[in-house]
PDB file of C-alpha atoms in Angstrom:
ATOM      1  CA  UNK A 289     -23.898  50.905  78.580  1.00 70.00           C
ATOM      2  CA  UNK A 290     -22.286  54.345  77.812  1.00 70.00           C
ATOM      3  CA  UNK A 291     -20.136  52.423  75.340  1.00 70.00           C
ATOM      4  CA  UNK A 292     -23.047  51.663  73.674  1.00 80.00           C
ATOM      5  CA  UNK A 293     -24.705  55.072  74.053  1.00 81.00           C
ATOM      6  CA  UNK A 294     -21.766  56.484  72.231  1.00 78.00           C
ATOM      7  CA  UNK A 295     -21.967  53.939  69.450  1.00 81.00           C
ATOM      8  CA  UNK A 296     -25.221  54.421  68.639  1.00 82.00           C
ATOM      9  CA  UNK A 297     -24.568  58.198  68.520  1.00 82.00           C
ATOM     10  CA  UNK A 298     -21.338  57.120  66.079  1.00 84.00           C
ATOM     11  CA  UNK A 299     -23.589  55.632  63.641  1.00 87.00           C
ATOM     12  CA  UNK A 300     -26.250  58.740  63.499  1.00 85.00           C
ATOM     13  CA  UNK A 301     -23.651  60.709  63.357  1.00 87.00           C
ATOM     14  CA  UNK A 302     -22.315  59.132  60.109  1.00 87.00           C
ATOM     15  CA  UNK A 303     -25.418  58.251  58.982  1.00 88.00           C
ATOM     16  CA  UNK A 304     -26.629  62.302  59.253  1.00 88.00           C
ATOM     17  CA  UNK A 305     -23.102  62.489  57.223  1.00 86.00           C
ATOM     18  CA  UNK A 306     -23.844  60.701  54.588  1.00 88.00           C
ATOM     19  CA  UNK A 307     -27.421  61.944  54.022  1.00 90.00           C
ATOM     20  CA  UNK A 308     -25.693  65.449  54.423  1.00 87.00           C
ATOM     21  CA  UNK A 309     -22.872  64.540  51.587  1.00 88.00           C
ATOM     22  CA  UNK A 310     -25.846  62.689  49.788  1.00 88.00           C
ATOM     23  CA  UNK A 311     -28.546  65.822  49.702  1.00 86.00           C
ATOM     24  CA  UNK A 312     -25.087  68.328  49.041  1.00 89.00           C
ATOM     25  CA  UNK A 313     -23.692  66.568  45.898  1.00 85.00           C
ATOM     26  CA  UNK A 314     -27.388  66.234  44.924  1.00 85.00           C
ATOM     27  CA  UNK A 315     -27.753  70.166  44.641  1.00 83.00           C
ATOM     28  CA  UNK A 316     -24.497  70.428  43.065  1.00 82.00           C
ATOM     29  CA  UNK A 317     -25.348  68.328  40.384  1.00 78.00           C
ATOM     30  CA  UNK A 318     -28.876  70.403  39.545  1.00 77.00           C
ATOM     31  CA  UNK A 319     -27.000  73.635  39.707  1.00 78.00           C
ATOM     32  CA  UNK A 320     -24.327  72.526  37.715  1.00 76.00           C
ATOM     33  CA  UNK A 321     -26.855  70.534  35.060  1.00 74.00           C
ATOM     34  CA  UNK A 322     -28.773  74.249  35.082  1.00 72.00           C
ATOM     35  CA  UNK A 323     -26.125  75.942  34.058  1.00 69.00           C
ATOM     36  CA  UNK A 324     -24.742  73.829  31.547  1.00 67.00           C
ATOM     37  CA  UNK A 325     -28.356  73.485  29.853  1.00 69.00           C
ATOM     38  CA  UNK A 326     -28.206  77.599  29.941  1.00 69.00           C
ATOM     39  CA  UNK A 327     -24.870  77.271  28.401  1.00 69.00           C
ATOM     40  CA  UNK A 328     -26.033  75.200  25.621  1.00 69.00           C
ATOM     41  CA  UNK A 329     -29.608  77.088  25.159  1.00 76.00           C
ATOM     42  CA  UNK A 330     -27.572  80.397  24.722  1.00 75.00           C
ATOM     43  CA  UNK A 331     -24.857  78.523  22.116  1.00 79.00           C
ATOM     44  CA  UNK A 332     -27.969  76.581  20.135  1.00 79.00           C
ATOM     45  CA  UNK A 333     -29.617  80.035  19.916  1.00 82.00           C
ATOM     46  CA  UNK A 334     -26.642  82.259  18.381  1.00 83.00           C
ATOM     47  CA  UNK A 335     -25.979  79.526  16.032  1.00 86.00           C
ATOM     48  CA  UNK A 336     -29.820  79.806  15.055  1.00 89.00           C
ATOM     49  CA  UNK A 337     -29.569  83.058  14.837  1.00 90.00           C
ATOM     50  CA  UNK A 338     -26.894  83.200  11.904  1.00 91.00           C
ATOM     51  CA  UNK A 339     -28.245  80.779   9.832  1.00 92.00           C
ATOM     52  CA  UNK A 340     -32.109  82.428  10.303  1.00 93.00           C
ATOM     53  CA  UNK A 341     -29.162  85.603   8.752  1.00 92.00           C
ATOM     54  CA  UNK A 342     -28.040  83.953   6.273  1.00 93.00           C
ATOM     55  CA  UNK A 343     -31.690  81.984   4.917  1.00 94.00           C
ATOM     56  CA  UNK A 344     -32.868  86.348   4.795  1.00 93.00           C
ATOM     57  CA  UNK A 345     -30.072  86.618   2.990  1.00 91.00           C
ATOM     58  CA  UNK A 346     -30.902  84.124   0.521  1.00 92.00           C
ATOM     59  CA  UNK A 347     -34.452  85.153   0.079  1.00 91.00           C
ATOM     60  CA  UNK A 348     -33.714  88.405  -0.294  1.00 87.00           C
ATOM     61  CA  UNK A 349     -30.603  87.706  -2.997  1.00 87.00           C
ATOM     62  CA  UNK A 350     -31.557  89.134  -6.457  1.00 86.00           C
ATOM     63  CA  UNK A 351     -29.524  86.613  -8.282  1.00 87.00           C
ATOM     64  CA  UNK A 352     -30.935  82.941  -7.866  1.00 91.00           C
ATOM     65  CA  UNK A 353     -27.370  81.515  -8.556  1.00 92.00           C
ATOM     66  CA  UNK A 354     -26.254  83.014  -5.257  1.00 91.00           C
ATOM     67  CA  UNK A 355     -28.932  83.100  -3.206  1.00 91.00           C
ATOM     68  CA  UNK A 356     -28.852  79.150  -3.711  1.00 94.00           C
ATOM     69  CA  UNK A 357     -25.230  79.340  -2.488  1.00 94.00           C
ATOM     70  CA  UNK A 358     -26.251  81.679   0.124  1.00 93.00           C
ATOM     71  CA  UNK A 359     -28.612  78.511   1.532  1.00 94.00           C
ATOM     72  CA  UNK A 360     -26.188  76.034   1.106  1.00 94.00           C
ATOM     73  CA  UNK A 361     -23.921  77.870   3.600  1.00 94.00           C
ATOM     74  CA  UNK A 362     -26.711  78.383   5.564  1.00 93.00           C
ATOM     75  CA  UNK A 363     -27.494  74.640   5.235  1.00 92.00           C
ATOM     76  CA  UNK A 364     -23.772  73.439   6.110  1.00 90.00           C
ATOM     77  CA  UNK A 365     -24.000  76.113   9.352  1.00 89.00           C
ATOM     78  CA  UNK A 366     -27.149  74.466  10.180  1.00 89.00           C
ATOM     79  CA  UNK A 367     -26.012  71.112   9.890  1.00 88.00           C
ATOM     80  CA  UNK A 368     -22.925  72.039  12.457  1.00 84.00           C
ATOM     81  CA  UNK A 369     -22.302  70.975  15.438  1.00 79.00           C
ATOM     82  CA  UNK A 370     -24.025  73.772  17.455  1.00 76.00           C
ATOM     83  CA  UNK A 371     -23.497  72.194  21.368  1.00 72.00           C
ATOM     84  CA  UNK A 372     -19.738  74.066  21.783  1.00 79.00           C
ATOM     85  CA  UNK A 373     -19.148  77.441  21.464  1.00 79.00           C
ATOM     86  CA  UNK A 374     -15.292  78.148  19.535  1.00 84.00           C
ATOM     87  CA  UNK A 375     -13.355  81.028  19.020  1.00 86.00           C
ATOM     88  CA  UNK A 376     -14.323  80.657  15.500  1.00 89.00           C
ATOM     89  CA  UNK A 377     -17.793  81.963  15.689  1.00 88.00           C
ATOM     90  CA  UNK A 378     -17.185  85.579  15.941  1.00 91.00           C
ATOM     91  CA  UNK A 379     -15.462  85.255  12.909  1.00 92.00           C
ATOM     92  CA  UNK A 380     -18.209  83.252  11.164  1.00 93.00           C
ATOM     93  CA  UNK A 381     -20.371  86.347  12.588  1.00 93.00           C
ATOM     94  CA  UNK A 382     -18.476  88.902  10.872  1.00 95.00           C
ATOM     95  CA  UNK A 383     -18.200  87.137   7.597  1.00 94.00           C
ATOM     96  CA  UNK A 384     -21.983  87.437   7.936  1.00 94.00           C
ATOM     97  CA  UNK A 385     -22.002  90.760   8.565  1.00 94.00           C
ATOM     98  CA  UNK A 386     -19.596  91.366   5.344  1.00 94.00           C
ATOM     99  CA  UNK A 387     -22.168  88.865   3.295  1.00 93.00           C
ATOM    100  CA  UNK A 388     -24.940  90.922   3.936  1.00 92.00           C
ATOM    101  CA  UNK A 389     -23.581  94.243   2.733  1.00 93.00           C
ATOM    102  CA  UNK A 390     -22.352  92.773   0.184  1.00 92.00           C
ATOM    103  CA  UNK A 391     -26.401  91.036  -1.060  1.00 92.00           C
ATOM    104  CA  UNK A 392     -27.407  94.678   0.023  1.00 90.00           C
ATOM    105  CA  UNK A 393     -25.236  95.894  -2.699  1.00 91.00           C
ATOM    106  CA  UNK A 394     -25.661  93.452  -5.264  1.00 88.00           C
ATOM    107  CA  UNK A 395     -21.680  92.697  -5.261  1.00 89.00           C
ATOM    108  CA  UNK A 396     -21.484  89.281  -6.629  1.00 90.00           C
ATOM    109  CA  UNK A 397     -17.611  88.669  -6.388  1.00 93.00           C
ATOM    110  CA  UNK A 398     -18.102  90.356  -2.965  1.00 93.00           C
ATOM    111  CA  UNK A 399     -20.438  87.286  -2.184  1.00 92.00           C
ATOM    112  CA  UNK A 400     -18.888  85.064  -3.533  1.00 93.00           C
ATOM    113  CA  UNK A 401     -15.863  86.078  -1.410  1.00 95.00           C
ATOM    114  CA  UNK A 402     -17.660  86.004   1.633  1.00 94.00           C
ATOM    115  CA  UNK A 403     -19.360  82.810   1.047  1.00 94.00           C
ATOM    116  CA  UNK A 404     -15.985  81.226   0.479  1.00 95.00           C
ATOM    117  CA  UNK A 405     -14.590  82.521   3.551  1.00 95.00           C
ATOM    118  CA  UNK A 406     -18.205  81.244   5.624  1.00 94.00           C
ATOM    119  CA  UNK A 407     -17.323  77.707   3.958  1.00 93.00           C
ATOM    120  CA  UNK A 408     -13.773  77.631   5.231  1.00 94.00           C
ATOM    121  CA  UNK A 409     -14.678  79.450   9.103  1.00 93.00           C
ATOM    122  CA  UNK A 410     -17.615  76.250   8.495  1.00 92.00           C
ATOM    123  CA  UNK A 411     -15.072  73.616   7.938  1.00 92.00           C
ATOM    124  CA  UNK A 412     -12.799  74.809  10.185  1.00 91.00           C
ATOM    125  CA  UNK A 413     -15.035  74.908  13.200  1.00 90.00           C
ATOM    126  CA  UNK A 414     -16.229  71.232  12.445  1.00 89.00           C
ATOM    127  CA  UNK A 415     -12.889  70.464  12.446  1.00 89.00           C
ATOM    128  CA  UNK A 416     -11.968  72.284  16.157  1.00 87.00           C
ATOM    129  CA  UNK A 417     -15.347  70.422  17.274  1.00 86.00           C
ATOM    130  CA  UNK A 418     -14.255  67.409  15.930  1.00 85.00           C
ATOM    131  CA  UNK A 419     -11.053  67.658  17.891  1.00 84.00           C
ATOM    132  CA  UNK A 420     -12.862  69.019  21.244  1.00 81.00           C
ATOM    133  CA  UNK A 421     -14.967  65.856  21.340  1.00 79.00           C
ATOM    134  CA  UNK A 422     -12.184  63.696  20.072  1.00 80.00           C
ATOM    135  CA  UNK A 423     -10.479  64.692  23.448  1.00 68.00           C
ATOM    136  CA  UNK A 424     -13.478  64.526  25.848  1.00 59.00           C
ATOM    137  CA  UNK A 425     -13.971  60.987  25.638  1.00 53.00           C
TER     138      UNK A 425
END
């Protein structure tokens, strides 16, 4: 009778474990599904954010030539993989920066410099992405 008494109390007990492991991993996996989709909200939004820059940009470009190469680099960014931040970015972000001065000054080989350095930070960052998701698979 006792022997049975314990048994029974063996199997709540692991049953309690289980629901206990169950219910933990459960959290874990909300927390951890939170954060990521904060991660990727924050990484969507900065990539938004610099080719909202660069569309100004083009809009705002007193020579139609370049403003239409100002939205094609905007149009390549946009077309990106956005889900994975890389090192790349702040670089992409200063080139940017150096565009704009250089449509606020009406430099065209200036642009045109910058714009060829946003098309190779472009490439290069769909290649790294390529490569990250290459290896996650």
């Amino acid at each position: 009778m006792i022997a049975s008494i314990f048994g029974v109390l063996a199997i709540l007990l692991a049953v309690g474990a289980a629901i206990a492991l169950v219910a933990w991993a459960l959290v874990y996996g909300v927390r951890f599904i939170r954060s990521s989709n904060a991660s990727l909200k924050s990484i969507t939004q900065s990539s938004e954010s610099m080719v909202c820059d660069l569309r100004q940009m083009a809009a705002g470009c007193s020579d139609r030539a370049l403003g239409a190469k100002i939205r094609e680099a905007a149009d390549c960014l946009r077309f990106s993989d956005s889900a994975i931040a890389m090192p790349v970015d702040e670089d992409l972000r200063q080139e940017i920066a150096r565009l704009s001065m250089a449509v606020h000054s009406d430099d065209a080989a200036a642009i045109n410099e910058a714009l060829a350095s946003i098309g190779r930070l472009t490439e290069e960052r769909n290649a790294a992405i390529a490569l990250e998701r290459r290896g996650s698979f």
